[in-house]
Coordinates of C-alpha atoms and ligand atoms in Angstrom, one line a residue:
X1 CA 18.4 -42.3 98.3
X2 CA 18.1 -38.8 96.5
X3 CA 19.0 -40.5 93.1
X4 CA 16.4 -43.3 94.0
X5 CA 14.2 -39.9 94.2
X6 CA 15.1 -38.1 91.4
X7 CA 14.9 -41.0 89.3
X8 CA 11.4 -42.1 90.5
X9 CA 10.4 -38.6 90.2
X10 CA 11.8 -38.4 86.4
X11 CA 10.0 -41.8 86.0
X12 CA 6.7 -40.5 86.9
X13 CA 7.1 -37.3 85.4
X14 CA 7.5 -39.4 81.9
X15 CA 4.4 -41.7 82.8
X16 CA 2.5 -38.3 83.4
X17 CA 3.6 -36.9 80.0
X18 CA 2.8 -40.0 78.4
X19 CA -0.8 -39.9 80.0
X20 CA -1.2 -36.3 78.7
X21 CA -0.2 -37.7 74.9
X22 CA -3.0 -40.0 75.5
X23 CA -5.3 -37.5 77.2
X24 CA -7.2 -37.0 74.1
X25 CA -7.5 -38.4 70.2
X26 CA -9.2 -36.5 68.0
X27 CA -10.6 -38.7 64.9
X28 CA -11.8 -37.7 61.5
X29 CA -14.9 -40.0 60.2
X30 CA -15.7 -39.6 56.4
X31 CA -18.7 -41.2 55.5
X32 CA -20.7 -41.6 51.8
X33 CA -24.2 -41.0 53.1
X34 CA -26.2 -37.9 53.9
X35 CA -26.9 -36.3 57.6
X36 CA -30.2 -37.5 57.8
X37 CA -29.8 -41.1 56.5
X38 CA -30.6 -43.5 59.4
X39 CA -26.9 -45.1 59.2
X40 CA -25.5 -41.4 59.8
X41 CA -28.0 -40.9 62.8
X42 CA -27.1 -44.3 64.5
X43 CA -23.0 -42.7 63.8
X44 CA -23.7 -39.8 65.5
X45 CA -25.2 -41.6 68.7
X46 CA -22.3 -43.9 68.3
X47 CA -20.0 -41.0 68.3
X48 CA -21.9 -39.5 71.5
X49 CA -21.4 -42.8 73.0
X50 CA -17.8 -43.0 72.5
X51 CA -17.4 -39.3 73.5
X52 CA -19.0 -40.2 77.2
X53 CA -17.7 -43.6 77.7
X54 CA -14.2 -42.5 77.1
X55 CA -14.6 -39.7 79.4
X56 CA -14.2 -37.3 76.8
X57 CA -10.8 -38.9 75.4
X58 CA -11.9 -39.7 72.0
X59 CA -13.4 -37.0 70.2
X60 CA -14.7 -38.1 66.7
X61 CA -16.0 -35.7 63.8
X62 CA -18.2 -37.3 61.3
X63 CA -17.9 -35.6 57.8
X64 CA -21.0 -37.2 56.1
X65 CA -22.2 -37.6 52.5
X66 CA -18.9 -37.7 50.9
X67 CA -17.6 -34.8 52.1
X68 CA -14.1 -35.4 52.9
X69 CA -13.8 -38.2 51.0
X70 CA -16.3 -40.4 48.3
X71 CA -17.9 -43.2 49.5
X72 CA -15.6 -45.3 47.6
X73 CA -12.5 -43.7 48.8
X74 CA -12.9 -44.4 52.4
X75 CA -11.7 -47.6 52.6
X76 CA -8.4 -46.6 51.1
X77 CA -8.1 -43.6 53.3
X78 CA -8.6 -45.8 56.7
X79 CA -6.3 -48.2 55.5
X80 CA -3.6 -45.3 54.2
X81 CA -4.0 -43.5 57.3
X82 CA -5.7 -40.4 56.0
X83 CA -8.9 -41.2 58.1
X84 CA -8.8 -42.6 61.3
X85 CA -12.2 -44.0 61.3
X86 CA -15.0 -44.3 58.2
X87 CA -18.2 -46.2 57.4
X88 CA -17.8 -48.4 54.2
X89 CA -20.0 -50.4 51.9
X90 CA -18.5 -53.5 52.0
X91 CA -19.7 -55.0 48.8
X92 CA -18.3 -51.9 47.0
X93 CA -14.9 -53.7 47.4
X94 CA -15.9 -57.1 45.9
X95 CA -13.5 -56.5 42.9
X96 CA -10.6 -56.6 45.8
X97 CA -12.0 -59.8 47.0
X98 CA -14.9 -62.0 46.4
X99 CA -16.0 -62.3 50.1
X100 CA -16.5 -58.5 50.3
X101 CA -19.7 -59.4 47.8
X102 CA -21.6 -61.9 49.6
X103 CA -24.1 -59.7 50.9
X104 CA -25.4 -58.7 47.6
X105 CA -26.2 -61.6 45.8
X106 CA -29.8 -61.6 44.8
X107 CA -32.0 -64.0 46.6
X108 CA -29.8 -65.5 48.7
X109 CA -30.8 -64.0 52.4
X110 CA -33.6 -61.6 51.7
X111 CA -34.6 -60.5 55.4
X112 CA -32.7 -59.7 58.5
X113 CA -32.7 -62.5 60.4
X114 CA -31.2 -64.5 57.3
X115 CA -28.8 -61.6 56.5
X116 CA -27.5 -61.7 60.4
X117 CA -26.9 -65.3 59.8
X118 CA -24.9 -64.5 56.7
X119 CA -22.8 -62.0 58.6
X120 CA -22.7 -64.4 61.7
X121 CA -21.0 -67.3 58.6
X122 CA -18.9 -64.9 56.4
X123 CA -17.9 -62.2 59.5
X124 CA -14.9 -64.2 60.4
X125 CA -13.5 -64.2 56.7
X126 CA -14.4 -60.8 55.8
X127 CA -12.6 -59.6 59.3
X128 CA -9.4 -61.5 58.5
X129 CA -9.0 -59.9 55.4
X130 CA -9.4 -56.4 56.5
X131 CA -7.2 -57.2 59.4
X132 CA -4.2 -58.1 56.6
X133 CA -5.2 -54.1 55.2
X134 CA -4.8 -52.8 58.7
X135 CA -8.5 -52.2 59.4
X136 CA -10.2 -53.5 62.3
X137 CA -14.4 -53.7 61.9
X138 CA -16.2 -51.9 65.0
X139 CA -19.6 -52.7 63.8
X140 CA -21.9 -53.5 60.8
X141 CA -25.3 -52.3 60.2
X142 CA -27.5 -53.8 57.4
X143 CA -29.2 -51.5 54.3
X144 CA -33.0 -52.1 53.7
X145 CA -34.1 -54.8 51.5
X146 CA -33.3 -53.7 47.8
X147 CA -35.8 -53.3 45.1
X148 CA -35.8 -51.9 41.4
X149 CA -36.9 -48.4 41.2
X150 CA -37.7 -47.4 37.4
X151 CA -38.6 -44.2 35.5
X152 CA -40.8 -46.8 33.4
X153 CA -42.9 -49.8 34.6
X154 CA -41.3 -53.0 34.1
X155 CA -42.7 -56.5 34.4
X156 CA -39.9 -58.8 33.8
X157 CA -36.0 -58.7 33.5
X158 CA -36.3 -58.2 29.5
X159 CA -37.8 -54.6 30.0
X160 CA -34.5 -53.4 31.6
X161 CA -32.6 -54.3 28.2
X162 CA -30.9 -51.0 27.1
X163 CA -31.5 -49.4 30.0
X164 CA -28.8 -46.8 31.9
X165 CA -28.5 -48.8 35.1
X166 CA -26.7 -47.2 38.0
X167 CA -25.0 -49.4 40.0
X168 CA -23.4 -49.0 43.4
X169 CA -21.1 -52.0 43.6
X170 CA -19.6 -54.5 41.0
X171 CA -22.4 -57.2 41.9
X172 CA -25.2 -54.3 40.7
X173 CA -23.0 -53.9 37.7
X174 CA -22.9 -57.7 37.3
X175 CA -26.8 -57.6 37.3
X176 CA -26.9 -55.0 34.7
X177 CA -24.8 -57.0 32.4
X178 CA -26.7 -60.1 33.4
X179 CA -30.1 -58.1 32.1
X180 CA -28.7 -56.3 29.2
X181 CA -28.9 -52.9 30.7
X182 CA -25.8 -50.4 30.7
X183 CA -24.3 -50.4 33.8
X184 CA -23.1 -46.9 35.2
X185 CA -21.7 -46.7 38.6
X186 CA -22.8 -43.7 41.0
X187 CA -22.1 -43.0 44.6
X188 CA -25.5 -42.3 46.5
X189 CA -24.2 -38.9 47.1
X190 CA -24.5 -38.3 43.2
X191 CA -27.9 -40.1 42.6
X192 CA -30.1 -37.2 42.6
X193 CA -28.2 -35.4 39.9
X194 CA -27.5 -38.6 37.3
X195 CA -31.3 -38.9 37.9
X196 CA -32.3 -35.3 36.9
X197 CA -29.7 -35.1 34.0
X198 CA -30.7 -38.4 32.6
X199 CA -27.9 -40.1 33.0
X200 CA -29.4 -43.4 34.5
X201 CA -33.3 -44.4 34.4
X202 CA -33.6 -47.9 36.5
X203 CA -31.3 -49.0 39.5
X204 CA -31.6 -51.1 42.6
X205 CA -31.4 -49.8 46.4
X206 CA -33.2 -49.5 49.6
X207 CA -36.2 -47.2 49.8
X208 CA -33.8 -45.3 52.4
X209 CA -31.9 -44.0 49.5
X210 CA -34.8 -43.8 47.1
X211 CA -36.4 -41.3 50.3
X212 CA -32.4 -39.7 50.8
X213 CA -32.5 -39.1 47.2
X214 CA -35.9 -37.8 45.9
X215 CA -36.1 -40.3 43.4
X216 CA -39.5 -39.9 42.8
X217 CA -38.5 -36.1 41.0
X218 CA -38.0 -38.8 37.8
X219 CA -38.8 -42.1 38.7
X220 CA -42.6 -43.4 39.2
X221 CA -42.1 -47.0 40.1
X222 CA -40.8 -49.0 42.7
X223 CA -40.4 -53.2 42.9
X224 CA -39.9 -54.1 46.4
X225 CA -38.5 -57.5 45.5
X226 CA -36.3 -57.4 48.4
X227 CA -33.4 -59.3 47.0
X228 CA -30.3 -59.0 49.3
X229 CA -29.3 -56.3 52.6
X230 CA -26.3 -55.0 51.6
X231 CA -24.0 -54.0 54.9
X232 CA -22.5 -50.9 55.9
X233 CA -19.6 -51.5 58.1
X234 CA -17.7 -49.2 60.3
X235 CA -14.0 -49.7 60.3
X236 CA -11.3 -48.0 62.4
X237 CA -7.6 -48.1 61.2
X238 CA -5.6 -50.6 63.6
X239 CA -3.2 -48.0 63.9
X240 CA -5.4 -45.3 65.4
X241 CA -7.2 -48.1 67.5
X242 CA -3.9 -49.1 69.1
X243 CA -2.9 -45.8 69.8
X244 CA -5.8 -45.2 72.4
X245 CA -5.3 -46.1 76.2
X246 CA -7.0 -49.8 77.2
X247 CA -10.1 -48.0 78.8
X248 CA -10.8 -45.9 75.7
X249 CA -10.5 -48.8 73.2
X250 CA -13.0 -50.8 75.8
X251 CA -15.5 -47.6 75.0
X252 CA -15.1 -47.7 71.6
X253 CA -15.8 -51.2 71.3
X254 CA -18.6 -51.1 73.6
X255 CA -20.3 -48.2 72.0
X256 CA -19.6 -50.4 68.9
X257 CA -21.7 -53.0 69.8
X258 CA -24.7 -51.0 71.2
X259 CA -24.6 -49.1 67.4
X260 CA -24.9 -52.7 65.9
X261 CA -27.7 -53.8 67.8
X262 CA -29.5 -50.3 67.2
X263 CA -28.7 -49.9 63.7
X264 CA -29.8 -53.2 62.6
X265 CA -33.1 -52.6 64.4
X266 CA -33.2 -49.0 63.2
X267 CA -32.9 -50.0 59.7
X268 CA -35.9 -52.4 59.9
X269 CA -38.3 -50.1 61.8
X270 CA -37.6 -47.5 59.2
X271 CA -38.0 -50.0 56.0
X272 CA -41.8 -49.2 56.0
X273 CA -41.6 -45.4 56.9
X274 CA -39.5 -45.4 53.6
X275 CA -41.6 -46.6 51.5
X276 CA -44.9 -45.1 52.7
X277 CA -42.7 -41.8 52.1
X278 CA -41.9 -43.0 48.2
X279 CA -46.0 -43.4 48.2
X280 CA -46.5 -40.0 49.6
X281 CA -44.3 -38.6 47.0
X282 CA -46.5 -39.9 44.0
X283 CA -44.8 -43.5 43.7
X284 CA -46.0 -46.8 42.8
X285 CA -44.9 -48.9 45.0
X286 CA -45.7 -52.8 44.1
X287 CA -44.4 -56.1 44.6
X288 CA -43.3 -57.1 41.4
X289 CA -44.3 -59.6 39.2
X290 CA -44.0 -63.5 39.2
X291 CA -42.1 -63.0 36.2
X292 CA -39.6 -60.2 37.5
X293 CA -39.0 -61.9 40.7
X294 CA -38.1 -65.4 38.9
X295 CA -36.2 -63.8 36.4
X296 CA -33.7 -62.1 39.6
X297 CA -33.9 -65.3 41.4
X298 CA -32.4 -66.8 38.2
X299 CA -30.0 -64.0 38.5
X300 CA -29.1 -64.6 41.8
X301 CA -28.5 -68.7 41.1
X302 CA -25.9 -67.7 38.4
X303 CA -24.1 -65.2 41.0
X304 CA -23.8 -67.4 43.8
X305 CA -22.5 -70.2 41.4
X306 CA -20.2 -67.7 40.1
X307 CA -18.9 -66.6 43.9
X308 CA -18.8 -70.2 44.9
X309 CA -16.1 -71.1 41.9
X310 CA -14.2 -67.5 43.0
X311 CA -14.2 -68.3 46.7
X312 CA -13.8 -72.0 46.6
X313 CA -14.0 -74.3 49.7
X314 CA -13.6 -71.5 51.9
X315 CA -17.1 -69.6 50.1
X316 CA -18.9 -73.2 50.1
X317 CA -18.2 -73.7 53.6
X318 CA -19.5 -70.1 54.5
X319 CA -23.0 -70.8 52.2
X320 CA -23.2 -74.3 54.2
X321 CA -22.8 -72.7 57.4
X322 CA -25.3 -70.3 56.2
X323 CA -27.9 -72.5 55.3
X324 CA -27.8 -74.9 58.0
Ligands
PCA401 N1 -28.5 -47.9 49.1 C1 -27.0 -47.1 49.0 C2 -26.1 -49.1 49.2 C3 -27.6 -49.7 49.4 C4 -28.8 -48.7 49.8 O1 -29.7 -49.1 49.9 C5 -26.9 -46.9 47.7 O2 -27.9 -47.0 47.0 O3 -25.6 -46.4 47.4

């Protein structure tokens, strides 16, 4: 009898210790974009939701603007366990696997509903690749449509020949190559500096990053061609996620689903506001000449051709599902 009691007491003490160990998890969350960017605002709400839904058991500290790891280092940090959770732009890693670049092909998916559909079609393939690397996707949010910023006015792709072109992923480097510009990879956090020193004079991105980087100080023209909507993914290390107790895991997943819905909406809502700020700061915002659009559509056709060659039957099935 006494023996059983002692054993039971011991067992509950072990259980108790187990739950104490799990009482609170502290996660570091590097991101590559500034604190006032809509993605970061959305992340802060996600972090608050996780805190609340987990009853304070999961505490996430956001390190924005590339302050803990640079944007292009965050994926590896989560893979290697130096960070538990983080935000990445998935197309930044298409050199690792072409699948990661599908959302950054010009004129494949040019609006929010199309970008959502492209994500639905490519999500399983993307998640499977990341899962093999010990990464779990929590949610995605699209950037606003990508246009062309230029210090000098441009009316066709030929006007970009020889310019120093800022790239943020392999596909934007490839575009430079196709128009005969000189690609320089620069993360968003360093864009203002790169413009100030004249390291680059033209690039594609959203009005959001144009605004964040105050590009109007050097760049006067924005051609709102809406060529694609790249996505950020919030990813968590499988190990860190599995270390949470069940209710905490559910809290994280619930907050992530809400963040995905809120983030896509926020992106669409703020898109016009960002472009208004460019105009207010003296920039010329135009839709782009027919020639410019035709040139970039042609580039898009070349790139989707390359992509389906690289990804084979799997890629073709994704494109077919998207176009259906
Ligand atoms: N802003 C990010 C990626 C796409 C975007 O709109 C950047 O320019 O780095």
